Amino acid sequence: ESGELHYVRELATGQEYEGRADLGNNQPGDGRRFLGRGLIQVTGRANYMHAAAALGIDCVNHPELLEEPTNAARSAGDFWRTRGLNESADAGEFERITRRINGGLNGYTERCVLWDQAKRVLGVA
C-alpha cells in the first residue's frame, strides 16, 4: 500500500471514494479528504474516526496527521492489530492479509516477491 514504504499518502485523488457508505464517507468531499494515508493507507471517514480514537490524534479534522512518520506507522500497527492480522500471519495466510489490507489482490504478485525477499533477508523459512 505504501509503495515499498515510499508513500504515506495515496497517489490518487480520492475521488473514487466519494459517497462510499462502506467507508463512512457521508459528507460531500469525504472521498478526497479521507483518501489513503499512513503505511497501510487508512481510507474513509469511518477508518479515520477509528484511528483518531485509537491513536489519540485529531486526524478527522487534520487528515494530514496520518502522513507524519510516527502516525503513519502507528496507524498501520493499529489496523494490523484490530483486524487480527497477526493470527493470519502466523498461519501463513498471505493472500488473506493482502485482501484485508487492500480489499483485493491488486499488486499481489509484487507483494509476494517482496515478501520472499524479506524472508530471505531475515532468514525465515
CSV table of N, CA and C in Angstrom, one decimal:
chain,number,residue,atom,x,y,z
A,1,GLU,N,0.8,-1.2,0.0
A,1,GLU,CA,0.0,0.0,0.0
A,1,GLU,C,0.8,1.3,0.0
A,2,SER,N,2.0,1.2,0.5
A,2,SER,CA,2.9,2.4,0.6
A,2,SER,C,4.0,2.5,-0.4
A,3,GLY,N,3.9,1.7,-1.4
A,3,GLY,CA,4.9,1.7,-2.5
A,3,GLY,C,6.3,1.4,-1.9
A,4,GLU,N,6.4,0.3,-1.2
A,4,GLU,CA,7.6,-0.1,-0.6
A,4,GLU,C,8.1,0.9,0.4
A,5,LEU,N,7.2,1.5,1.2
A,5,LEU,CA,7.4,2.5,2.3
A,5,LEU,C,7.9,3.8,1.7
A,6,HIS,N,7.5,4.1,0.5
A,6,HIS,CA,7.9,5.4,-0.1
A,6,HIS,C,6.8,6.5,0.1
A,7,TYR,N,5.5,6.0,0.2
A,7,TYR,CA,4.4,7.0,0.3
A,7,TYR,C,3.6,6.8,1.5
A,8,VAL,N,3.2,7.9,2.1
A,8,VAL,CA,2.3,7.9,3.3
A,8,VAL,C,1.0,8.6,2.9
A,9,ARG,N,0.8,8.9,1.6
A,9,ARG,CA,-0.4,9.5,1.1
A,9,ARG,C,-0.7,8.8,-0.3
A,10,GLU,N,-1.9,8.4,-0.4
A,10,GLU,CA,-2.3,7.8,-1.7
A,10,GLU,C,-2.1,8.7,-2.9
A,11,LEU,N,-1.6,8.2,-4.0
A,11,LEU,CA,-1.3,9.0,-5.1
A,11,LEU,C,-2.5,9.4,-5.9
A,12,ALA,N,-3.6,8.6,-5.8
A,12,ALA,CA,-4.9,9.0,-6.5
A,12,ALA,C,-5.5,10.2,-5.7
A,13,THR,N,-6.5,10.8,-6.3
A,13,THR,CA,-7.2,12.0,-5.8
A,13,THR,C,-8.1,11.6,-4.6
A,14,GLY,N,-8.6,10.4,-4.6
A,14,GLY,CA,-9.6,10.0,-3.6
A,14,GLY,C,-11.0,10.2,-4.1
A,15,GLN,N,-11.2,10.8,-5.3
A,15,GLN,CA,-12.5,11.0,-5.8
A,15,GLN,C,-13.3,9.7,-5.9
A,16,GLU,N,-12.6,8.6,-6.2
A,16,GLU,CA,-13.3,7.3,-6.3
A,16,GLU,C,-13.9,6.8,-5.0
A,17,TYR,N,-13.6,7.5,-3.9
A,17,TYR,CA,-14.2,7.1,-2.6
A,17,TYR,C,-15.3,8.0,-2.2
A,18,GLU,N,-15.6,9.0,-3.1
A,18,GLU,CA,-16.7,9.9,-2.8
A,18,GLU,C,-18.0,9.2,-2.7
A,19,GLY,N,-18.8,9.4,-1.6
A,19,GLY,CA,-20.1,8.8,-1.3
A,19,GLY,C,-20.0,7.3,-1.0
A,20,ARG,N,-18.9,6.8,-0.7
A,20,ARG,CA,-18.8,5.4,-0.3
A,20,ARG,C,-19.2,5.1,1.1
A,21,ALA,N,-20.5,4.7,1.2
A,21,ALA,CA,-21.0,4.4,2.6
A,21,ALA,C,-20.2,3.4,3.3
A,22,ASP,N,-19.7,2.4,2.6
A,22,ASP,CA,-18.9,1.4,3.3
A,22,ASP,C,-17.7,1.9,4.0
A,23,LEU,N,-17.2,3.1,3.6
A,23,LEU,CA,-16.1,3.8,4.2
A,23,LEU,C,-16.5,4.9,5.2
A,24,GLY,N,-17.8,5.1,5.3
A,24,GLY,CA,-18.3,6.1,6.2
A,24,GLY,C,-18.3,7.5,5.5
A,25,ASN,N,-18.0,7.5,4.2
A,25,ASN,CA,-17.9,8.8,3.5
A,25,ASN,C,-19.3,9.3,3.2
A,26,ASN,N,-19.9,10.1,4.2
A,26,ASN,CA,-21.3,10.5,4.0
A,26,ASN,C,-21.5,12.0,3.9
A,27,GLN,N,-20.4,12.7,3.7
A,27,GLN,CA,-20.4,14.2,3.5
A,27,GLN,C,-19.7,14.5,2.2
A,28,PRO,N,-20.2,15.5,1.5
A,28,PRO,CA,-19.5,15.9,0.3
A,28,PRO,C,-18.0,16.3,0.5
A,29,GLY,N,-17.2,15.7,-0.3
A,29,GLY,CA,-15.7,16.0,-0.2
A,29,GLY,C,-15.0,14.9,0.7
A,30,ASP,N,-15.7,14.0,1.3
A,30,ASP,CA,-15.1,13.0,2.1
A,30,ASP,C,-14.1,12.1,1.4
A,31,GLY,N,-14.4,11.8,0.1
A,31,GLY,CA,-13.6,10.9,-0.7
A,31,GLY,C,-12.2,11.5,-0.8
A,32,ARG,N,-12.1,12.8,-1.1
A,32,ARG,CA,-10.8,13.4,-1.3
A,32,ARG,C,-10.1,13.7,0.1
A,33,ARG,N,-11.0,14.1,1.0
A,33,ARG,CA,-10.5,14.4,2.4
A,33,ARG,C,-9.9,13.2,3.1
A,34,PHE,N,-10.5,12.1,2.9
A,34,PHE,CA,-10.1,10.9,3.7
A,34,PHE,C,-9.6,9.8,2.7
A,35,LEU,N,-8.8,10.2,1.8
A,35,LEU,CA,-8.1,9.3,0.9
A,35,LEU,C,-7.0,8.5,1.7
A,36,GLY,N,-6.4,7.5,1.1
A,36,GLY,CA,-5.5,6.7,1.9
A,36,GLY,C,-4.3,7.4,2.4
A,37,ARG,N,-4.0,7.2,3.7
A,37,ARG,CA,-2.8,7.8,4.4
A,37,ARG,C,-2.3,6.8,5.3
A,38,GLY,N,-1.0,6.9,5.6
A,38,GLY,CA,-0.3,6.0,6.5
A,38,GLY,C,0.3,4.9,5.8
A,39,LEU,N,1.0,4.0,6.4
A,39,LEU,CA,1.7,2.9,5.8
A,39,LEU,C,0.8,1.8,5.3
A,40,ILE,N,-0.4,1.7,5.8
A,40,ILE,CA,-1.4,0.8,5.3
A,40,ILE,C,-2.6,1.6,4.6
A,41,GLN,N,-2.4,2.9,4.4
A,41,GLN,CA,-3.3,3.7,3.7
A,41,GLN,C,-4.7,3.6,4.3
A,42,VAL,N,-4.9,4.1,5.5
A,42,VAL,CA,-6.2,4.3,6.2
A,42,VAL,C,-7.0,5.1,5.2
A,43,THR,N,-8.2,4.6,4.9
A,43,THR,CA,-9.1,5.3,3.9
A,43,THR,C,-10.5,5.4,4.4
A,44,GLY,N,-11.1,6.5,4.3
A,44,GLY,CA,-12.5,6.7,4.6
A,44,GLY,C,-12.7,7.3,6.0
A,45,ARG,N,-13.8,8.1,6.1
A,45,ARG,CA,-14.2,8.8,7.3
A,45,ARG,C,-14.2,7.8,8.5
A,46,ALA,N,-14.9,6.7,8.3
A,46,ALA,CA,-15.1,5.8,9.4
A,46,ALA,C,-13.7,5.3,9.9
A,47,ASN,N,-12.8,5.0,9.0
A,47,ASN,CA,-11.5,4.5,9.4
A,47,ASN,C,-10.6,5.6,10.1
A,48,TYR,N,-10.8,6.8,9.6
A,48,TYR,CA,-10.1,7.9,10.2
A,48,TYR,C,-10.6,8.2,11.6
A,49,MET,N,-11.9,8.0,11.8
A,49,MET,CA,-12.5,8.2,13.1
A,49,MET,C,-12.0,7.1,14.1
A,50,HIS,N,-11.9,5.9,13.6
A,50,HIS,CA,-11.3,4.8,14.4
A,50,HIS,C,-9.8,5.2,14.8
A,51,ALA,N,-9.1,5.6,13.8
A,51,ALA,CA,-7.6,5.9,14.0
A,51,ALA,C,-7.5,7.1,15.0
A,52,ALA,N,-8.4,8.1,14.9
A,52,ALA,CA,-8.3,9.2,15.8
A,52,ALA,C,-8.5,8.8,17.2
A,53,ALA,N,-9.5,7.9,17.5
A,53,ALA,CA,-9.8,7.4,18.8
A,53,ALA,C,-8.6,6.5,19.3
A,54,ALA,N,-8.2,5.6,18.4
A,54,ALA,CA,-7.1,4.6,18.8
A,54,ALA,C,-5.8,5.3,19.1
A,55,LEU,N,-5.4,6.3,18.3
A,55,LEU,CA,-4.1,6.9,18.4
A,55,LEU,C,-4.1,8.2,19.2
A,56,GLY,N,-5.3,8.7,19.6
A,56,GLY,CA,-5.4,10.0,20.3
A,56,GLY,C,-4.9,11.2,19.6
A,57,ILE,N,-5.2,11.2,18.3
A,57,ILE,CA,-4.9,12.3,17.4
A,57,ILE,C,-6.1,12.8,16.7
A,58,ASP,N,-6.2,14.0,16.3
A,58,ASP,CA,-7.4,14.6,15.6
A,58,ASP,C,-7.2,14.5,14.1
A,59,CYS,N,-7.1,13.3,13.6
A,59,CYS,CA,-6.9,13.1,12.1
A,59,CYS,C,-8.2,13.2,11.3
A,60,VAL,N,-9.3,13.4,12.0
A,60,VAL,CA,-10.6,13.7,11.3
A,60,VAL,C,-10.6,15.1,10.9
A,61,ASN,N,-10.2,16.0,11.7
A,61,ASN,CA,-10.1,17.4,11.3
A,61,ASN,C,-8.8,17.8,10.7
A,62,HIS,N,-7.8,17.0,10.9
A,62,HIS,CA,-6.5,17.2,10.3
A,62,HIS,C,-6.0,15.9,9.7
A,63,PRO,N,-6.5,15.5,8.6
A,63,PRO,CA,-6.2,14.2,8.0
A,63,PRO,C,-4.7,14.0,7.7
A,64,GLU,N,-4.0,15.1,7.5
A,64,GLU,CA,-2.6,15.1,7.2
A,64,GLU,C,-1.7,14.6,8.3
A,65,LEU,N,-2.3,14.5,9.5
A,65,LEU,CA,-1.6,13.9,10.7
A,65,LEU,C,-1.2,12.5,10.4
A,66,LEU,N,-1.9,11.8,9.6
A,66,LEU,CA,-1.6,10.4,9.3
A,66,LEU,C,-0.4,10.3,8.3
A,67,GLU,N,0.0,11.4,7.8
A,67,GLU,CA,1.2,11.4,6.9
A,67,GLU,C,2.5,11.6,7.7
A,68,GLU,N,2.4,12.0,9.0
A,68,GLU,CA,3.6,12.1,9.8
A,68,GLU,C,4.2,10.7,10.1
A,69,PRO,N,5.5,10.5,10.0
A,69,PRO,CA,6.1,9.2,10.1
A,69,PRO,C,5.6,8.3,11.3
A,70,THR,N,5.5,8.9,12.5
A,70,THR,CA,5.1,8.2,13.7
A,70,THR,C,3.7,7.8,13.5
A,71,ASN,N,2.8,8.7,13.1
A,71,ASN,CA,1.4,8.4,13.0
A,71,ASN,C,1.1,7.4,11.8
A,72,ALA,N,1.9,7.5,10.8
A,72,ALA,CA,1.8,6.6,9.6
A,72,ALA,C,2.1,5.2,10.1
A,73,ALA,N,3.1,5.0,10.9
A,73,ALA,CA,3.4,3.7,11.4
A,73,ALA,C,2.4,3.2,12.5
A,74,ARG,N,2.1,4.1,13.4
A,74,ARG,CA,1.1,3.7,14.4
A,74,ARG,C,-0.3,3.3,13.8
A,75,SER,N,-0.7,4.0,12.8
A,75,SER,CA,-2.0,3.7,12.2
A,75,SER,C,-1.9,2.3,11.5
A,76,ALA,N,-0.8,2.0,10.9
A,76,ALA,CA,-0.6,0.7,10.3
A,76,ALA,C,-0.7,-0.4,11.4
A,77,GLY,N,0.0,-0.2,12.5
A,77,GLY,CA,0.1,-1.1,13.6
A,77,GLY,C,-1.3,-1.3,14.2
A,78,ASP,N,-2.1,-0.2,14.3
A,78,ASP,CA,-3.4,-0.4,14.9
A,78,ASP,C,-4.3,-1.1,13.9
A,79,PHE,N,-4.2,-0.8,12.6
A,79,PHE,CA,-5.0,-1.6,11.6
A,79,PHE,C,-4.7,-3.0,11.7
A,80,TRP,N,-3.4,-3.4,11.7
A,80,TRP,CA,-2.9,-4.8,11.8
A,80,TRP,C,-3.5,-5.5,13.0
A,81,ARG,N,-3.4,-4.8,14.2
A,81,ARG,CA,-3.8,-5.4,15.4
A,81,ARG,C,-5.3,-5.6,15.4
A,82,THR,N,-6.1,-4.6,15.1
A,82,THR,CA,-7.5,-4.6,15.2
A,82,THR,C,-8.2,-5.5,14.2
A,83,ARG,N,-7.5,-5.9,13.1
A,83,ARG,CA,-8.0,-6.8,12.1
A,83,ARG,C,-7.6,-8.2,12.3
A,84,GLY,N,-6.9,-8.5,13.4
A,84,GLY,CA,-6.4,-9.8,13.7
A,84,GLY,C,-5.4,-10.4,12.7
A,85,LEU,N,-4.6,-9.5,12.2
A,85,LEU,CA,-3.7,-9.9,11.1
A,85,LEU,C,-2.5,-10.7,11.6
A,86,ASN,N,-2.1,-10.6,12.9
A,86,ASN,CA,-1.1,-11.5,13.4
A,86,ASN,C,-1.4,-12.9,13.3
A,87,GLU,N,-2.7,-13.3,13.6
A,87,GLU,CA,-3.1,-14.6,13.5
A,87,GLU,C,-3.0,-15.1,12.1
A,88,SER,N,-3.4,-14.3,11.1
A,88,SER,CA,-3.3,-14.7,9.7
A,88,SER,C,-1.8,-14.8,9.3
A,89,ALA,N,-1.0,-13.9,9.8
A,89,ALA,CA,0.5,-14.0,9.5
A,89,ALA,C,1.0,-15.3,10.1
A,90,ASP,N,0.7,-15.6,11.4
A,90,ASP,CA,1.2,-16.9,12.0
A,90,ASP,C,0.8,-18.1,11.2
A,91,ALA,N,-0.4,-18.0,10.6
A,91,ALA,CA,-0.9,-19.2,9.8
A,91,ALA,C,-0.4,-19.2,8.4
A,92,GLY,N,0.4,-18.2,8.0
A,92,GLY,CA,0.9,-18.1,6.7
A,92,GLY,C,-0.1,-17.7,5.6
A,93,GLU,N,-1.1,-17.0,6.0
A,93,GLU,CA,-2.2,-16.6,5.1
A,93,GLU,C,-1.9,-15.3,4.5
A,94,PHE,N,-0.9,-15.3,3.6
A,94,PHE,CA,-0.5,-14.0,3.0
A,94,PHE,C,-1.6,-13.4,2.1
A,95,GLU,N,-2.3,-14.3,1.4
A,95,GLU,CA,-3.3,-13.8,0.5
A,95,GLU,C,-4.5,-13.1,1.3
A,96,ARG,N,-4.8,-13.8,2.4
A,96,ARG,CA,-5.9,-13.2,3.3
A,96,ARG,C,-5.5,-11.9,3.8
A,97,ILE,N,-4.2,-11.7,4.2
A,97,ILE,CA,-3.7,-10.4,4.7
A,97,ILE,C,-3.8,-9.4,3.7
A,98,THR,N,-3.4,-9.8,2.4
A,98,THR,CA,-3.5,-8.8,1.3
A,98,THR,C,-4.9,-8.4,1.1
A,99,ARG,N,-5.8,-9.3,1.1
A,99,ARG,CA,-7.2,-8.9,0.9
A,99,ARG,C,-7.7,-8.0,2.0
A,100,ARG,N,-7.4,-8.3,3.2
A,100,ARG,CA,-7.8,-7.5,4.4
A,100,ARG,C,-7.3,-6.0,4.3
A,101,ILE,N,-6.0,-5.9,3.8
A,101,ILE,CA,-5.4,-4.6,3.8
A,101,ILE,C,-5.9,-3.8,2.5
A,102,ASN,N,-5.8,-4.5,1.4
A,102,ASN,CA,-6.0,-3.9,0.1
A,102,ASN,C,-7.4,-4.0,-0.4
A,103,GLY,N,-8.2,-4.9,0.1
A,103,GLY,CA,-9.6,-5.1,-0.4
A,103,GLY,C,-9.7,-6.0,-1.6
A,104,GLY,N,-8.6,-6.5,-2.0
A,104,GLY,CA,-8.5,-7.4,-3.2
A,104,GLY,C,-7.1,-7.8,-3.4
A,105,LEU,N,-6.7,-8.2,-4.6
A,105,LEU,CA,-5.4,-8.7,-4.8
A,105,LEU,C,-4.6,-7.8,-5.8
A,106,ASN,N,-4.9,-6.5,-5.8
A,106,ASN,CA,-4.1,-5.6,-6.6
A,106,ASN,C,-2.6,-5.6,-6.2
A,107,GLY,N,-1.7,-5.9,-7.1
A,107,GLY,CA,-0.3,-5.9,-6.7
A,107,GLY,C,0.2,-7.1,-6.0
A,108,TYR,N,-0.7,-8.1,-5.9
A,108,TYR,CA,-0.4,-9.3,-5.1
A,108,TYR,C,0.9,-10.0,-5.6
A,109,THR,N,1.2,-10.1,-6.8
A,109,THR,CA,2.4,-10.8,-7.3
A,109,THR,C,3.6,-10.1,-6.9
A,110,GLU,N,3.6,-8.7,-7.0
A,110,GLU,CA,4.7,-7.9,-6.5
A,110,GLU,C,4.9,-8.1,-5.0
A,111,ARG,N,3.8,-8.1,-4.3
A,111,ARG,CA,3.9,-8.3,-2.8
A,111,ARG,C,4.5,-9.6,-2.5
A,112,CYS,N,4.2,-10.6,-3.2
A,112,CYS,CA,4.8,-12.0,-2.9
A,112,CYS,C,6.3,-12.0,-3.2
A,113,VAL,N,6.7,-11.3,-4.2
A,113,VAL,CA,8.1,-11.2,-4.5
A,113,VAL,C,8.8,-10.5,-3.3
A,114,LEU,N,8.3,-9.3,-2.9
A,114,LEU,CA,8.9,-8.6,-1.8
A,114,LEU,C,8.8,-9.4,-0.5
A,115,TRP,N,7.8,-10.2,-0.3
A,115,TRP,CA,7.7,-11.0,0.9
A,115,TRP,C,8.8,-12.1,0.9
A,116,ASP,N,9.0,-12.7,-0.2
A,116,ASP,CA,10.0,-13.7,-0.4
A,116,ASP,C,11.4,-13.1,-0.1
A,117,GLN,N,11.6,-11.9,-0.6
A,117,GLN,CA,12.9,-11.2,-0.4
A,117,GLN,C,13.1,-10.9,1.1
A,118,ALA,N,12.1,-10.5,1.8
A,118,ALA,CA,12.1,-10.1,3.2
A,118,ALA,C,12.4,-11.4,4.0
A,119,LYS,N,11.8,-12.5,3.7
A,119,LYS,CA,12.0,-13.8,4.4
A,119,LYS,C,13.5,-14.2,4.2
A,120,ARG,N,14.0,-14.1,3.0
A,120,ARG,CA,15.4,-14.5,2.8
A,120,ARG,C,16.4,-13.6,3.6
A,121,VAL,N,16.1,-12.3,3.6
A,121,VAL,CA,17.0,-11.4,4.4
A,121,VAL,C,16.9,-11.6,5.8
A,122,LEU,N,15.7,-12.0,6.3
A,122,LEU,CA,15.5,-12.2,7.8
A,122,LEU,C,15.8,-13.7,8.2
A,123,GLY,N,16.1,-14.5,7.2
A,123,GLY,CA,16.5,-15.9,7.5
A,123,GLY,C,15.3,-16.7,8.0
A,124,VAL,N,14.1,-16.4,7.5
A,124,VAL,CA,12.9,-17.0,7.8
A,124,VAL,C,12.5,-18.0,6.8
A,125,ALA,N,12.1,-19.2,7.2
A,125,ALA,CA,11.8,-20.3,6.2
A,125,ALA,C,10.4,-20.0,5.5
